[in-house]
Structures are given as C-alpha cells and as structure tokens.
PDB file of C-alpha atoms in Angstrom:
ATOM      1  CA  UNK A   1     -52.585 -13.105  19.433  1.00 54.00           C
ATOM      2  CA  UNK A   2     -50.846 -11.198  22.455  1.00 54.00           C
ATOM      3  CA  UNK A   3     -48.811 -14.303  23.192  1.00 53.00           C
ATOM      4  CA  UNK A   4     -47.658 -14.430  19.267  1.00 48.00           C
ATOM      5  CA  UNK A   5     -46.708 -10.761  19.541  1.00 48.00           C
ATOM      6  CA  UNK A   6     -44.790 -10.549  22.758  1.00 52.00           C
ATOM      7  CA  UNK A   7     -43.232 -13.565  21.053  1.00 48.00           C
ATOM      8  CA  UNK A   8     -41.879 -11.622  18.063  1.00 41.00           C
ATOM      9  CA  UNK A   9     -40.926  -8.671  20.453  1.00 45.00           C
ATOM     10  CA  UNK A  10     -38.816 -10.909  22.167  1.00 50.00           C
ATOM     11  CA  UNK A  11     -37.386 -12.246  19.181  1.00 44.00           C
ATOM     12  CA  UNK A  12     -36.828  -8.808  17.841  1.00 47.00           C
ATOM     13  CA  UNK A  13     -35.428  -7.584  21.051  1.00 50.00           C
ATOM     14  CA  UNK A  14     -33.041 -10.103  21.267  1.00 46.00           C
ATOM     15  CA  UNK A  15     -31.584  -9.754  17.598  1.00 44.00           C
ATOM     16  CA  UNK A  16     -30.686  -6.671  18.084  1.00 39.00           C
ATOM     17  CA  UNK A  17     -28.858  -7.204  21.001  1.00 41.00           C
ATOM     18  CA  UNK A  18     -27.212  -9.825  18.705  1.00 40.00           C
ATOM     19  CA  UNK A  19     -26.468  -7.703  15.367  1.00 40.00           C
ATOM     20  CA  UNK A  20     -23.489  -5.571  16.084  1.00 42.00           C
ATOM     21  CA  UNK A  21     -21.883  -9.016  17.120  1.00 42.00           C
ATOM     22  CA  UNK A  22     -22.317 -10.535  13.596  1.00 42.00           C
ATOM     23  CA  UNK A  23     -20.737  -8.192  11.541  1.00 46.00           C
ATOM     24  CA  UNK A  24     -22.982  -4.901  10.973  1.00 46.00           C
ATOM     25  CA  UNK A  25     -20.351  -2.287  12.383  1.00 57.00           C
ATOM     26  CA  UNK A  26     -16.480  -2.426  13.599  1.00 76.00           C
ATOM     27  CA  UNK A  27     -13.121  -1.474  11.618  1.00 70.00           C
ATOM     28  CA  UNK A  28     -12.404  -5.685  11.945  1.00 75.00           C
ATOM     29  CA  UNK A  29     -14.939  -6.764   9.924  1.00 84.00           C
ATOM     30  CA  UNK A  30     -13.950  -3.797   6.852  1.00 86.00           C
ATOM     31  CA  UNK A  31     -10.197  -4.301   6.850  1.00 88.00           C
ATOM     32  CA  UNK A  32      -8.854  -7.237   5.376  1.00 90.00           C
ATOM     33  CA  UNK A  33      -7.027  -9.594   7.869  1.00 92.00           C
ATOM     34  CA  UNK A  34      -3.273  -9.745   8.045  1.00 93.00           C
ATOM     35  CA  UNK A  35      -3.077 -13.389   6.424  1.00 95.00           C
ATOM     36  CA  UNK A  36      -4.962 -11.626   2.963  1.00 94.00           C
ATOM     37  CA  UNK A  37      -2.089  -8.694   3.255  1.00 94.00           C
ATOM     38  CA  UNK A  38       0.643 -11.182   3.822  1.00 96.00           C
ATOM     39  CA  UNK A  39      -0.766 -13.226   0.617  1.00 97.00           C
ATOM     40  CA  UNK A  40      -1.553  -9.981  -1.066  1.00 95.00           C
ATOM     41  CA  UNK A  41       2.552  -9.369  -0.799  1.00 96.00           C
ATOM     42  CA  UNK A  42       3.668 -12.716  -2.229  1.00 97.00           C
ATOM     43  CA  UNK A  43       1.583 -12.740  -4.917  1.00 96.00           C
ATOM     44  CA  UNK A  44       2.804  -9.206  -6.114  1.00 96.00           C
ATOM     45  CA  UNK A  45       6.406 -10.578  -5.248  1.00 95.00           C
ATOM     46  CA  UNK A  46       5.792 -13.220  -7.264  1.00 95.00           C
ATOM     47  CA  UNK A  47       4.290 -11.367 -10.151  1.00 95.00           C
ATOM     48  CA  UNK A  48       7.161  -9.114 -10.176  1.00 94.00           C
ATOM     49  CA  UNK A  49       9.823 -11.898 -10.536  1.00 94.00           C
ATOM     50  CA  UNK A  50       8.182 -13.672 -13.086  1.00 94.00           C
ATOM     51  CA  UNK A  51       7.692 -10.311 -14.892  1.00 93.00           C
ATOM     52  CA  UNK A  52      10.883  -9.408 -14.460  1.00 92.00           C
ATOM     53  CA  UNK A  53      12.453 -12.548 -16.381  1.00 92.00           C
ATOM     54  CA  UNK A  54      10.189 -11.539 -19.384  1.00 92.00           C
ATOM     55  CA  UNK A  55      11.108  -7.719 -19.389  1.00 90.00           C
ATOM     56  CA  UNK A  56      12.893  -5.338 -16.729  1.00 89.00           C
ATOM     57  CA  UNK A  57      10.198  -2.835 -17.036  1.00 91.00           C
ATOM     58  CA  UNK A  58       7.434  -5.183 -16.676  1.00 92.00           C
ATOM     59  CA  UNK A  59       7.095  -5.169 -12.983  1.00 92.00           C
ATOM     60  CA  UNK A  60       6.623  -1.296 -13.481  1.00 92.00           C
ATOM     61  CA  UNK A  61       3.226  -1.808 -14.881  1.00 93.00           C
ATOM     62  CA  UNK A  62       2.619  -3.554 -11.466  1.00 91.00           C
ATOM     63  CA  UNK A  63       3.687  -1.138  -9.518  1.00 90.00           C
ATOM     64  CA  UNK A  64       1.413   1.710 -10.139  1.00 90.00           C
ATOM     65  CA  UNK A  65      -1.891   0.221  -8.950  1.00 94.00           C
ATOM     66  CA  UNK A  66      -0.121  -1.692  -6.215  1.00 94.00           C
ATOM     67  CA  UNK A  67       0.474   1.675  -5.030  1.00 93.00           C
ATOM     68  CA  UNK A  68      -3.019   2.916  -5.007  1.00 95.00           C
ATOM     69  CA  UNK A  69      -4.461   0.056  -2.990  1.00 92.00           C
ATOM     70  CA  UNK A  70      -1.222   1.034  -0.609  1.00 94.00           C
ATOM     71  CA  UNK A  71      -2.273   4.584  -0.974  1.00 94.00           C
ATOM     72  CA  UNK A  72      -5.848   3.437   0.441  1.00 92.00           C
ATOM     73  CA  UNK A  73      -4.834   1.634   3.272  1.00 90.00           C
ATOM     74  CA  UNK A  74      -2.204   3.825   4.290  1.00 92.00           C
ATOM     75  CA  UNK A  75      -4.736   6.364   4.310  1.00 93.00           C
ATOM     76  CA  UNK A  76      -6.874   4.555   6.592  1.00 91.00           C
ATOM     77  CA  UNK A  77      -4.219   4.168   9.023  1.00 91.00           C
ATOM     78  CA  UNK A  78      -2.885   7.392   9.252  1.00 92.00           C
ATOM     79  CA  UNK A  79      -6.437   9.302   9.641  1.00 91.00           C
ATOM     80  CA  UNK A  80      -7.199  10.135  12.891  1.00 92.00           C
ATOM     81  CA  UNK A  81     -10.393   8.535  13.655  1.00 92.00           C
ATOM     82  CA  UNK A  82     -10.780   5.467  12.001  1.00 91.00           C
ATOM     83  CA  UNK A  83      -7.015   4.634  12.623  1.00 91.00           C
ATOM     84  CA  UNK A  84      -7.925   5.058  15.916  1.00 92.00           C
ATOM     85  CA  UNK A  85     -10.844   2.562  15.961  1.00 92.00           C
ATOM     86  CA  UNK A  86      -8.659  -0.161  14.205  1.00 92.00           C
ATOM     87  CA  UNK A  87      -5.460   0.549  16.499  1.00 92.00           C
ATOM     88  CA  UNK A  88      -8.352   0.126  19.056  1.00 93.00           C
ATOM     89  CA  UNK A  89     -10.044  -3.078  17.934  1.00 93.00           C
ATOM     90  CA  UNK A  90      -7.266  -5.184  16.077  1.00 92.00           C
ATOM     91  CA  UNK A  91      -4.131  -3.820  18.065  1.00 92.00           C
ATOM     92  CA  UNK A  92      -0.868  -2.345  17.252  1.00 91.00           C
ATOM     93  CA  UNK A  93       0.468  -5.263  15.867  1.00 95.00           C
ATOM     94  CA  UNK A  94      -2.185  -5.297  12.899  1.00 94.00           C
ATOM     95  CA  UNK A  95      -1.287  -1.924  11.814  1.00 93.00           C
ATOM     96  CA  UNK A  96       2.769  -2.930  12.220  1.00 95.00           C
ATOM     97  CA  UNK A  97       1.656  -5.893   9.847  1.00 95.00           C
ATOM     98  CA  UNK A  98      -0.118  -3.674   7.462  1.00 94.00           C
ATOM     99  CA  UNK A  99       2.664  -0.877   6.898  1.00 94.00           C
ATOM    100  CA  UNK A 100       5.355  -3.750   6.497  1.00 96.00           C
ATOM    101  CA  UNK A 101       3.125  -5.519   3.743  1.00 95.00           C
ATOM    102  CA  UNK A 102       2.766  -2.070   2.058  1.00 95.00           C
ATOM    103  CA  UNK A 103       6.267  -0.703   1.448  1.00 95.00           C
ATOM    104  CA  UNK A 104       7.498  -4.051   0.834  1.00 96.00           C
ATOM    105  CA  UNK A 105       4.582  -4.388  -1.632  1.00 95.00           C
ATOM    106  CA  UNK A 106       5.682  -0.789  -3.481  1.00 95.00           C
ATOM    107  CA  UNK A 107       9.283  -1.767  -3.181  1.00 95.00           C
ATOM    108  CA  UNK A 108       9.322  -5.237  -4.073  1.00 94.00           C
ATOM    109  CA  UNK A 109       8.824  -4.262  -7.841  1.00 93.00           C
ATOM    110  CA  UNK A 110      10.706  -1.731  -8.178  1.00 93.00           C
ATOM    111  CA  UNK A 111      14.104  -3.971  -6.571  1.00 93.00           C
ATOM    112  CA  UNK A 112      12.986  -6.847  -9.387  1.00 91.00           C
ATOM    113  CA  UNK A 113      12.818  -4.010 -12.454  1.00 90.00           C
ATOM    114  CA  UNK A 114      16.135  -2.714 -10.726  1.00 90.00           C
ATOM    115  CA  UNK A 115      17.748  -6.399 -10.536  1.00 88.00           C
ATOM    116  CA  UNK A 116      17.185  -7.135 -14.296  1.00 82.00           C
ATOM    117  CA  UNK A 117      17.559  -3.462 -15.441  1.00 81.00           C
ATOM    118  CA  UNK A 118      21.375  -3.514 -14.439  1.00 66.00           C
ATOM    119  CA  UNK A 119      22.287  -7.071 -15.398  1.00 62.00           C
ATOM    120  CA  UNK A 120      20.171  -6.264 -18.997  1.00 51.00           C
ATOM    121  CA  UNK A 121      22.328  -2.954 -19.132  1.00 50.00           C
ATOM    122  CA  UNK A 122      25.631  -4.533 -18.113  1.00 51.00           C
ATOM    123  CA  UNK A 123      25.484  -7.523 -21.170  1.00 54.00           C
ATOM    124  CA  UNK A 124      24.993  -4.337 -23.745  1.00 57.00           C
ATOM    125  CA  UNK A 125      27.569  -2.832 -22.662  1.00 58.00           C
ATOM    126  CA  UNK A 126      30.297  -5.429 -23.010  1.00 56.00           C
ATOM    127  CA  UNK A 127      29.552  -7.870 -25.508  1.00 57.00           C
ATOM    128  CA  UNK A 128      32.570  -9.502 -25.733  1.00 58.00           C
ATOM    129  CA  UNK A 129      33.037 -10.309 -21.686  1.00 55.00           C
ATOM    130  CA  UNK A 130      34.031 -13.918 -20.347  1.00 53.00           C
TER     131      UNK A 130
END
C-alpha cells in the first residue's frame, strides 16, 4: 500500500511539472498562429473579389465583422500586459505579422467595393462610350 502511494505521488509530482508544458497557460497556445492569420487574409481577399463581381457593395457586408475580429486582436496587442506576454513569448515578428494581416484584412474590402464602385459608376455615366 505505501509503495502504491508513493507511486501515485510520484506520478502526480511529475505531471505537474509536465502541465504548463502541454498547453494549460501561455499567450502561444491562445493566439492563433501566423499561418491561420495569413489564411484568414486570403480567404477574406478572396471573398471580397468574388463579391465584388456580383455587387460593388457586397464586400461591405464583409467588412463590418472582419473588423471586429481585427478590433479583438488589435486589442490584445496594444494592451499593456498581455501584449507584453505575447511580444515576450512569440517575438516581434508575430505581432508585425498580425497588424499587417489586420489592416490589409479591413482594407482589402473596402479597395474591391471601391474597384467595382467606380468602373459600375463610370458605364452609367456614359452610355454611349467606345
């Protein structure tokens, strides 16, 4: 019985030495890695374009909660503590990565509604142009 429970101390003992290692705290493991943002930015780009063929103001619609989950991030990033602690654990060039994926992600709509608002505009305008 004493060998059984020094055992299961041991066993104990040694997972939670182990447990901060696999996951259960750090700013890594709760942001999303760059390759999901860079994804995250091609998919809305192409979402936009496609949208934008159908109807200039389509990519709109996109745009607003595109930027609340940019609104989210960039909040994490800016405050001063847990910006910290991911500046800290993934490195300056994960936050460069993040704040390029998010204002090309809020501007990437906007330039395709733009693109196909003026060339939409310009055929009204003159309807008899070569």
């Amino acid at each position: 019985m004493a060998a059984m429970r020094g055992t299961l101390l041991g066993l104990a003992g040694s997972a939670l030495a182990v447990a901060p290692a696999l996951g259960a705290g750090g700013m890594a493991a709760r942001e999303p890695p760059a390759t999901v943002l860079w994804f995250a930015l091609f998919t809305i780009a192409g979402l936009s374009l496609v949208m934008a063929c159908r109807r200039w103001w389509l990519p709109l619609m996109l745009w607003v909660p595109v930027a609340f989950a940019v609104s989210v991030i960039i909040a994490e990033l800016a405050d001063p503590v847990i910006g910290a602690a991911i500046r800290d654990e993934l490195g300056g060039f994960y936050v460069l990565q993040a704040d390029l994926c998010a204002a090309l992600a809020i501007t990437v709509p906007l330039m395709f509604a733009n693109m196909r608002f003026g060339r939409h505009d310009d055929r009204k305008k003159r309807p008899f142009s070569r």
